[in-house]
Tab-separated table of N, CA and C in Angstrom:
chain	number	residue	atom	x	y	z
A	1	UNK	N	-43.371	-57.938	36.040
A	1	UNK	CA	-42.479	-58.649	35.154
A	1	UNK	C	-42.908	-58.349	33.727
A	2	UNK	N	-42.106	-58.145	33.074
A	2	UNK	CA	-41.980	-57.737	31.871
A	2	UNK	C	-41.492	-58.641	30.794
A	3	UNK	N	-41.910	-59.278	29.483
A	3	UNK	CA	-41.563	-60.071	28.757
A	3	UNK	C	-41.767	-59.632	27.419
A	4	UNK	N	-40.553	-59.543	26.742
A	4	UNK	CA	-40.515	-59.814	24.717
A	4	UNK	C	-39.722	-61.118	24.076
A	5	UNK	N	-40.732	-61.122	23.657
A	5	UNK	CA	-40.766	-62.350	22.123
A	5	UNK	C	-39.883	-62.160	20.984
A	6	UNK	N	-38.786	-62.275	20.401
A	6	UNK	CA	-38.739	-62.147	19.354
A	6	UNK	C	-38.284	-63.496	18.725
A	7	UNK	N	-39.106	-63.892	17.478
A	7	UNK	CA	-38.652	-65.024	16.795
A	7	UNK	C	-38.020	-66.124	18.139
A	8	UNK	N	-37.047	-66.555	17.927
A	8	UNK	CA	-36.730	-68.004	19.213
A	8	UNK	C	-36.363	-67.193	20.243
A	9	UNK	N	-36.183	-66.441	20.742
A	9	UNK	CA	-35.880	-65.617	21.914
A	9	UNK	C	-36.557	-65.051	23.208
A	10	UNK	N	-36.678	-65.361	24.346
A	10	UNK	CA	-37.551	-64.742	25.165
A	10	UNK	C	-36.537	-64.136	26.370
A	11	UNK	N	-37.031	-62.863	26.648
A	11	UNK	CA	-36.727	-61.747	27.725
A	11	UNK	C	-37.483	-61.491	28.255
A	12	UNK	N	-37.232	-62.097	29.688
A	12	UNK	CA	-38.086	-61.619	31.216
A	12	UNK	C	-37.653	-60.802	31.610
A	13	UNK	N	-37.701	-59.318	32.080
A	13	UNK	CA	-37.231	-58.190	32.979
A	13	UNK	C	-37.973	-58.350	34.176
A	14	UNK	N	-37.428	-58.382	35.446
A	14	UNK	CA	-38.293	-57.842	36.611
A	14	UNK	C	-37.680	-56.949	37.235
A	15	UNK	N	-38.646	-56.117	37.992
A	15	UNK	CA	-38.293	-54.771	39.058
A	15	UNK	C	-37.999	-55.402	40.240
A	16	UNK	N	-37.286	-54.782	41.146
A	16	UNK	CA	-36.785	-54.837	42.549
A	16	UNK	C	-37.725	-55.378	43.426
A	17	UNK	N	-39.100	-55.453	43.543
A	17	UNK	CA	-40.165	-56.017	44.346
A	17	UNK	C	-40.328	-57.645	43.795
A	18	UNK	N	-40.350	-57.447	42.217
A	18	UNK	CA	-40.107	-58.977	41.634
A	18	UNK	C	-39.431	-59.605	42.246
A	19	UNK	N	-38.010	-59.548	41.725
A	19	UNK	CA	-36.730	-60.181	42.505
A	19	UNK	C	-36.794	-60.572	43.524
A	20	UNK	N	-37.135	-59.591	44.594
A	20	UNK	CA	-37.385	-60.046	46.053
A	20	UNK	C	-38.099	-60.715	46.716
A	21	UNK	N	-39.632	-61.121	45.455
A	21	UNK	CA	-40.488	-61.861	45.999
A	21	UNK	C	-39.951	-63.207	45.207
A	22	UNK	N	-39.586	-63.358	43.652
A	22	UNK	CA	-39.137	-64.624	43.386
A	22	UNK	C	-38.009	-65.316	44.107
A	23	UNK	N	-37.125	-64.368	44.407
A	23	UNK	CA	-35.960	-64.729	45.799
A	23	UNK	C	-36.300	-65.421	46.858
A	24	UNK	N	-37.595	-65.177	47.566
A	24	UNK	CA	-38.058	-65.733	48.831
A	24	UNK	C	-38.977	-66.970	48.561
A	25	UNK	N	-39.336	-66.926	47.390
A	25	UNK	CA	-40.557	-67.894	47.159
A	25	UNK	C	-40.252	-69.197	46.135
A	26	UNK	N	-39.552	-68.405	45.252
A	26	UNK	CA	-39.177	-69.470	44.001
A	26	UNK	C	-40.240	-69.139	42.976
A	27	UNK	N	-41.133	-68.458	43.026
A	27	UNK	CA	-42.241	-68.176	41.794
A	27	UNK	C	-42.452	-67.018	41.886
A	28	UNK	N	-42.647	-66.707	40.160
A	28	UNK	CA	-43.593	-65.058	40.011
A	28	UNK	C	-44.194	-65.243	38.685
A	29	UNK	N	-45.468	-64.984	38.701
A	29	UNK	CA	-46.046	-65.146	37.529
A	29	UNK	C	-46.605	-64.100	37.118
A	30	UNK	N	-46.820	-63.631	35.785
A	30	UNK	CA	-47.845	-62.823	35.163
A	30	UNK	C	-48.829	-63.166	34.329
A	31	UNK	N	-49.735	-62.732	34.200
A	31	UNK	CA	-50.609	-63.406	32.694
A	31	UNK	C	-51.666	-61.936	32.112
A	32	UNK	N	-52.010	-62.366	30.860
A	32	UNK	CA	-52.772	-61.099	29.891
A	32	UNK	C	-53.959	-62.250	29.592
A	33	UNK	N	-55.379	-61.775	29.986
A	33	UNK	CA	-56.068	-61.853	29.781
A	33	UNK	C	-56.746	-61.648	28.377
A	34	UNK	N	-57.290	-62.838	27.737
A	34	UNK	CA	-57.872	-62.521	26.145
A	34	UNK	C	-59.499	-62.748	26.615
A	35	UNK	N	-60.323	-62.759	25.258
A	35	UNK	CA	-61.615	-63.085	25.261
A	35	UNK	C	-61.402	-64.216	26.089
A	36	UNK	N	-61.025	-65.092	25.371
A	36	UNK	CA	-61.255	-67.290	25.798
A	36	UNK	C	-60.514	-67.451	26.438
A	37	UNK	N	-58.772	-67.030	26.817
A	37	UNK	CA	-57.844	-67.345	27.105
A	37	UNK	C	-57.442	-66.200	28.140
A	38	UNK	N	-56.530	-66.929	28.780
A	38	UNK	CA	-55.413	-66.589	29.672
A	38	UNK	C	-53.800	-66.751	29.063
A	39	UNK	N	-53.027	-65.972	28.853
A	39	UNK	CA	-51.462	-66.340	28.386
A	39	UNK	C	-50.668	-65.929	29.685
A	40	UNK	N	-49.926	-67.182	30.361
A	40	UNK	CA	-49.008	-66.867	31.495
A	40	UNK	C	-48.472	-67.003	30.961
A	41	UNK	N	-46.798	-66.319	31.670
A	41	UNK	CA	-45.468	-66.546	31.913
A	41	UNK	C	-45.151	-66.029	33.444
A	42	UNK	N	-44.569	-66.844	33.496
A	42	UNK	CA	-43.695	-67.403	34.611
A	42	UNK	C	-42.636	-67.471	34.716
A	43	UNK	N	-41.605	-67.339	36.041
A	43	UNK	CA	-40.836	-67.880	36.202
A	43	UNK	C	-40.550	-68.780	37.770
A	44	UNK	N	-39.821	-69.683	37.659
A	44	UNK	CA	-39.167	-69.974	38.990
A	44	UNK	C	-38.629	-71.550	38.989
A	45	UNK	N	-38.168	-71.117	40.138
A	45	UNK	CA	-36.497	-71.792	40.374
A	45	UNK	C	-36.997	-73.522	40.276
A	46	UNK	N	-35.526	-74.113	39.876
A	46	UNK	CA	-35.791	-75.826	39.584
A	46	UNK	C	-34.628	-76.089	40.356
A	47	UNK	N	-34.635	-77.233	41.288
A	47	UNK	CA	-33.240	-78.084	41.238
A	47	UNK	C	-32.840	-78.715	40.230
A	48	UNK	N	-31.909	-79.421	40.286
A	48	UNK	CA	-31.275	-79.969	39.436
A	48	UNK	C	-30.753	-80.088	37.630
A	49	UNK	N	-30.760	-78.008	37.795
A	49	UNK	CA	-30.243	-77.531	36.580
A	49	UNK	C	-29.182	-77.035	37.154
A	50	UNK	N	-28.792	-76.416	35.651
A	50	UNK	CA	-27.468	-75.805	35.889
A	50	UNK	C	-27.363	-74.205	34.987
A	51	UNK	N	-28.785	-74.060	34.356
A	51	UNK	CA	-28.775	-73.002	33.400
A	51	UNK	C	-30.341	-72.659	33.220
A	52	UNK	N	-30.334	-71.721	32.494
A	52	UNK	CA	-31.984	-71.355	32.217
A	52	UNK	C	-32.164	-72.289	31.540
A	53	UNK	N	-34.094	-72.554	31.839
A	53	UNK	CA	-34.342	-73.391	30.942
A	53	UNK	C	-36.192	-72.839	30.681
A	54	UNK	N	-36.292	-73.397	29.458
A	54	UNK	CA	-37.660	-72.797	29.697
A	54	UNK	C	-38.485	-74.147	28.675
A	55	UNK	N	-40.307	-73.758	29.169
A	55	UNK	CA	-41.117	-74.636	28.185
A	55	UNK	C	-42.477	-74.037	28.335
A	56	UNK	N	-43.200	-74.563	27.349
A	56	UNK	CA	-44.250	-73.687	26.765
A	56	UNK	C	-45.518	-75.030	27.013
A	57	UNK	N	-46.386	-74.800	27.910
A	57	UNK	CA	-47.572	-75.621	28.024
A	57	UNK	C	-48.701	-74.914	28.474
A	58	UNK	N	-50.041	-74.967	28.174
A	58	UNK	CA	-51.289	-75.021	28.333
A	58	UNK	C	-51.027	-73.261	28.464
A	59	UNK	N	-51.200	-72.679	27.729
A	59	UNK	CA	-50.505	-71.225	27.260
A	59	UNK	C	-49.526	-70.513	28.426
A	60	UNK	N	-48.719	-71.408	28.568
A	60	UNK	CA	-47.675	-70.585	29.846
A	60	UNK	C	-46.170	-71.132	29.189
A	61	UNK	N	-45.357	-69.742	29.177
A	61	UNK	CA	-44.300	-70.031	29.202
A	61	UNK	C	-43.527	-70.297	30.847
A	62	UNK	N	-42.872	-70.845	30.887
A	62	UNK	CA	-42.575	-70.914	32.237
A	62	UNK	C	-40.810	-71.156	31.638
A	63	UNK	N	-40.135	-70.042	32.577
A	63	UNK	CA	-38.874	-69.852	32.341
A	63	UNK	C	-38.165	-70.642	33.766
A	64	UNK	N	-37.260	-71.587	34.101
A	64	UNK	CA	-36.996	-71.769	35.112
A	64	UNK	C	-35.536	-71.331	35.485
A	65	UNK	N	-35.145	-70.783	36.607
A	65	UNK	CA	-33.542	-70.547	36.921
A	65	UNK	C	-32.993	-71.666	38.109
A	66	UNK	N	-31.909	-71.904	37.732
A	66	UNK	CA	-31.343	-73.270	38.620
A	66	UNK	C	-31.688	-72.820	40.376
A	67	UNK	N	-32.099	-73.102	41.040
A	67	UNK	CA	-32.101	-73.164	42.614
A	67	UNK	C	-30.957	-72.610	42.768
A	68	UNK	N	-30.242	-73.170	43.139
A	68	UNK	CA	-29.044	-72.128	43.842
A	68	UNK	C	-28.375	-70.709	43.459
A	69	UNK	N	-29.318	-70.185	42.237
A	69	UNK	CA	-28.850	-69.270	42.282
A	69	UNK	C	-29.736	-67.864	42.124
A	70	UNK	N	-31.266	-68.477	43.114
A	70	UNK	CA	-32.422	-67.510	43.142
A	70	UNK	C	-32.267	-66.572	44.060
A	71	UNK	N	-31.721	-66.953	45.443
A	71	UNK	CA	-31.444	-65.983	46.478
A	71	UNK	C	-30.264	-65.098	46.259
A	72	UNK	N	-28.851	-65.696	45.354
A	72	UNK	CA	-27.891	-64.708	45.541
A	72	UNK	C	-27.925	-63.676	44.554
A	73	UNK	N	-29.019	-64.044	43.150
A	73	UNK	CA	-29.718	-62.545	42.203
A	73	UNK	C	-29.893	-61.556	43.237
A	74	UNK	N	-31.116	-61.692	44.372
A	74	UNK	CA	-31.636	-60.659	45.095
A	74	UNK	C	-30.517	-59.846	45.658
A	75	UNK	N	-29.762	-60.473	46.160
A	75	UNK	CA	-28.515	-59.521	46.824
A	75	UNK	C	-27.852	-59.700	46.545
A	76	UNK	N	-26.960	-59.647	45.161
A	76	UNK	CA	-26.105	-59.062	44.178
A	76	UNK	C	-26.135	-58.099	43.226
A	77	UNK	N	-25.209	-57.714	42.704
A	77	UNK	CA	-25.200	-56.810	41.646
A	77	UNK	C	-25.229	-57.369	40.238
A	78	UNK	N	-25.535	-58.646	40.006
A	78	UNK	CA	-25.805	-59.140	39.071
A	78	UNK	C	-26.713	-58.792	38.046
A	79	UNK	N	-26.673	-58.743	37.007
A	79	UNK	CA	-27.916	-57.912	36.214
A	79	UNK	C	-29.050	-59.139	35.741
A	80	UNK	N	-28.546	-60.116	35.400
A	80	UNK	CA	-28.977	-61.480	35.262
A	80	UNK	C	-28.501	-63.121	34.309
A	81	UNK	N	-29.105	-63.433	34.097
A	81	UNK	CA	-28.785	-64.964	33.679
A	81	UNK	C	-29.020	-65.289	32.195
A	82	UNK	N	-28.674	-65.649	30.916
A	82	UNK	CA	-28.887	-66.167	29.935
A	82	UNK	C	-28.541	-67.414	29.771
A	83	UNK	N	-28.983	-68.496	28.364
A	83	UNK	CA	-28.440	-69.305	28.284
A	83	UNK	C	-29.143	-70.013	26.479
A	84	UNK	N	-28.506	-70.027	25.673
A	84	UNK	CA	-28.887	-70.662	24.392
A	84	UNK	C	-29.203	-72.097	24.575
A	85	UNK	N	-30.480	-72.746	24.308
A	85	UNK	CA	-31.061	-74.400	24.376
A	85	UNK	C	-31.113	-74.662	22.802
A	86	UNK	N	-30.428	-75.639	22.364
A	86	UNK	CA	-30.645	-76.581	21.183
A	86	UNK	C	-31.890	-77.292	21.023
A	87	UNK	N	-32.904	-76.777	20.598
A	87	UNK	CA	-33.761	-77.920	20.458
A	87	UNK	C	-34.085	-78.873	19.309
A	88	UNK	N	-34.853	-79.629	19.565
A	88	UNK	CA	-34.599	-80.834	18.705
A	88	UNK	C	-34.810	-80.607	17.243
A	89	UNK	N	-35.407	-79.928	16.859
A	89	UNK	CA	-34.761	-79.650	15.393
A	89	UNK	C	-33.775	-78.833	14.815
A	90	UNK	N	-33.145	-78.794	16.204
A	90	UNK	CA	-31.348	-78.262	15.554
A	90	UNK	C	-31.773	-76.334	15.894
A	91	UNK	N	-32.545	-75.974	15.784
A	91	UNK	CA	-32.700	-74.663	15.787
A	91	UNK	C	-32.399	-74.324	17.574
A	92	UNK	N	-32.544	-73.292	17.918
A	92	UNK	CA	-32.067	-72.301	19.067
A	92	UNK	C	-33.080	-71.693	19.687
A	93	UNK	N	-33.326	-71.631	20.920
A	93	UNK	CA	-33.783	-70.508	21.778
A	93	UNK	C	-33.269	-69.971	22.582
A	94	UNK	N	-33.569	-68.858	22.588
A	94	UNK	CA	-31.864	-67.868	23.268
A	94	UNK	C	-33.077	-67.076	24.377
A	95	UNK	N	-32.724	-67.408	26.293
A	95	UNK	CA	-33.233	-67.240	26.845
A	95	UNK	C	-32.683	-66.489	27.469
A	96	UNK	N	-33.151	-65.174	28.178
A	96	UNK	CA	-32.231	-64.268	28.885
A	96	UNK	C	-33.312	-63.437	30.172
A	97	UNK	N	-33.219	-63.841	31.217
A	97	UNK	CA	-33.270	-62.825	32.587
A	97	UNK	C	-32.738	-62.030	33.078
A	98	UNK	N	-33.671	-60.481	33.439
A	98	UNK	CA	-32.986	-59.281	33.921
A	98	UNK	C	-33.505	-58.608	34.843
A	99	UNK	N	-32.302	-57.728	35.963
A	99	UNK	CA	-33.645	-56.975	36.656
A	99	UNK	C	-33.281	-55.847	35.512
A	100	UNK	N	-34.772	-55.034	35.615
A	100	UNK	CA	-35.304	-54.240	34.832
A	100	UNK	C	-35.310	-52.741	35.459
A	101	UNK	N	-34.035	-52.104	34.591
A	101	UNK	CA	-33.275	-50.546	35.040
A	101	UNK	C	-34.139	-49.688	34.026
A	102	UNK	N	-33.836	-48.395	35.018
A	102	UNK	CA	-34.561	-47.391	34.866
A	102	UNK	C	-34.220	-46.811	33.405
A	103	UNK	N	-34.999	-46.702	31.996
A	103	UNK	CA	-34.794	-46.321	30.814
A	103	UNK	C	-34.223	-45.262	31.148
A	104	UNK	N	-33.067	-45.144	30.150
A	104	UNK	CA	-32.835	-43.660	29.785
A	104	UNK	C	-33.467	-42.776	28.991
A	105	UNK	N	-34.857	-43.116	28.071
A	105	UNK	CA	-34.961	-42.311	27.151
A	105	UNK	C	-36.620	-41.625	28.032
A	106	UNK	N	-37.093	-40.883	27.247
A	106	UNK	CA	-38.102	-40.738	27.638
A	106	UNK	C	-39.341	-41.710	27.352
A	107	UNK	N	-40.077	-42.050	28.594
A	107	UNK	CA	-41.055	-43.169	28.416
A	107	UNK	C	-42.152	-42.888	29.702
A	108	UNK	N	-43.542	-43.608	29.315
A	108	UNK	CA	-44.609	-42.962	29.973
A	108	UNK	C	-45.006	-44.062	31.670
A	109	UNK	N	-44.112	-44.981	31.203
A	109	UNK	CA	-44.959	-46.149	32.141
A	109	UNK	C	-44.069	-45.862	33.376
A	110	UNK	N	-44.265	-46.368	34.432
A	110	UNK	CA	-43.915	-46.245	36.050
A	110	UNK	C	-42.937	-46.770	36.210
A	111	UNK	N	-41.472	-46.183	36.170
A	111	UNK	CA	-39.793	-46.915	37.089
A	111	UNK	C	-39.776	-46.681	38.416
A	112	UNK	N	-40.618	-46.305	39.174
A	112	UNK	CA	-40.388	-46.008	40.366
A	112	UNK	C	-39.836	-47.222	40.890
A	113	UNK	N	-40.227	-48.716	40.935
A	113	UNK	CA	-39.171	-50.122	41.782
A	113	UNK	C	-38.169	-50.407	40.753
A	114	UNK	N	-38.309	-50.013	39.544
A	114	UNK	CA	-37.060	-50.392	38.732
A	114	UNK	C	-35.328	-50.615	39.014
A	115	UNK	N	-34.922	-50.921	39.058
A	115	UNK	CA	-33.115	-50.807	39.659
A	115	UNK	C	-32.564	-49.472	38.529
A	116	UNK	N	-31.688	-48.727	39.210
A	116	UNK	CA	-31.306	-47.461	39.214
A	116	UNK	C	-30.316	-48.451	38.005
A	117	UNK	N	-30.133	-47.192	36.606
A	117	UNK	CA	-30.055	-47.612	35.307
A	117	UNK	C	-28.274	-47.083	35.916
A	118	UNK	N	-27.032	-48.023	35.996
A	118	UNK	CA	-25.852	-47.622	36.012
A	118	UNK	C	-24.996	-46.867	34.583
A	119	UNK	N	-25.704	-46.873	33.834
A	119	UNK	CA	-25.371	-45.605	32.396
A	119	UNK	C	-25.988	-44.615	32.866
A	120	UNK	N	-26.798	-43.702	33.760
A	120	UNK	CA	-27.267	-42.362	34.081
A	120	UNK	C	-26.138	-41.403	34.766
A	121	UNK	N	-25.054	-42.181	35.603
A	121	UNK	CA	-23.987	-41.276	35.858
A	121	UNK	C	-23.083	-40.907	34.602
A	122	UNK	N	-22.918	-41.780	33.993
A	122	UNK	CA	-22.297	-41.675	32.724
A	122	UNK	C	-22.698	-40.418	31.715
A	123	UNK	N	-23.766	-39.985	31.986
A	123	UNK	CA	-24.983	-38.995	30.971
A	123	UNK	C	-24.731	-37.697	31.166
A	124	UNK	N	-24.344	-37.419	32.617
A	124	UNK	CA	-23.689	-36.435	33.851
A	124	UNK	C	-23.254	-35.637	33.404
C-alpha cells in the first residue's frame, strides 16, 4: 500500500494482493519505521458509514471504507472510493482510495501485482 500527503489530502493506492487481503479481512496496514517512532497507516472497513472516513491517532492514520462495500472493490472494476470531510474548523480533507495501475512512464520500483493500467491499449 502506497500513500501521499498533500496539504489536507490523503491517497491510499493498493496492488491486487492488497485488495484481496483487505477484501477478506477488513484490514491492511503499513508503517515506516523512524529512530523513536513508528508512522502507520491503515486502512479498513467500519459499519455504520456511508463514505470514507479517516483519523489520525498515536501516529496512525487510519482510513476507514463503509463495510458493505469492501468485498464488492475486490471483484469489480471499480478503481476506487473518495469522499471530501468538513472538519471542524470549516477547512477540508479530501480522501481518496485506489487500486494501484501499472505507470505508464518509466519507473524503477516493482508493478508486477499492480492492476493492468487501462490507458496502455490506448498508447498502441
Amino acid at each position: 500500500m502506497k500513500i501521499r500527503i498533500k496539504g489536507n489530502s490523503i491517497r491510499y493506492r493498493l496492488t491486487k494482493t492488497e485488495v484481496e487481503t483487505f477484501s477478506k479481512v477488513g484490514f491492511y496496514e503499513e508503517k515506516t519505521e523512524f529512530k523513536d517512532h513508528i508512522f502507520k497507516y491503515v486502512l479498513q472497513s467500519k459499519e455504520h458509514i456511508s463514505h470514507l472516513e479517516a483519523d489520525f491517532k498515536n501516529d496512525t492514520i487510519t482510513m476507514y471504507l463503509p463495510e458493505k462495500d469492501k468485498l464488492a472493490w475486490a471483484n469489480s472494476d471499480r478503481v476506487g472510493f473518495q469522499n471530501t470531510i468538513v472538519l471542524e474548523n470549516g477547512k477540508e480533507l479530501f480522501l481518496l482510495l485506489e487500486k494501484d495501475f501499472v505507470c505508464l512512464d518509466e519507473t524503477i520500483e516493482d508493478q508486477s501485482d499492480n492492476y493492468p493500467n487501462p490507458l496502455m491499449d490506448k498508447r498502441k
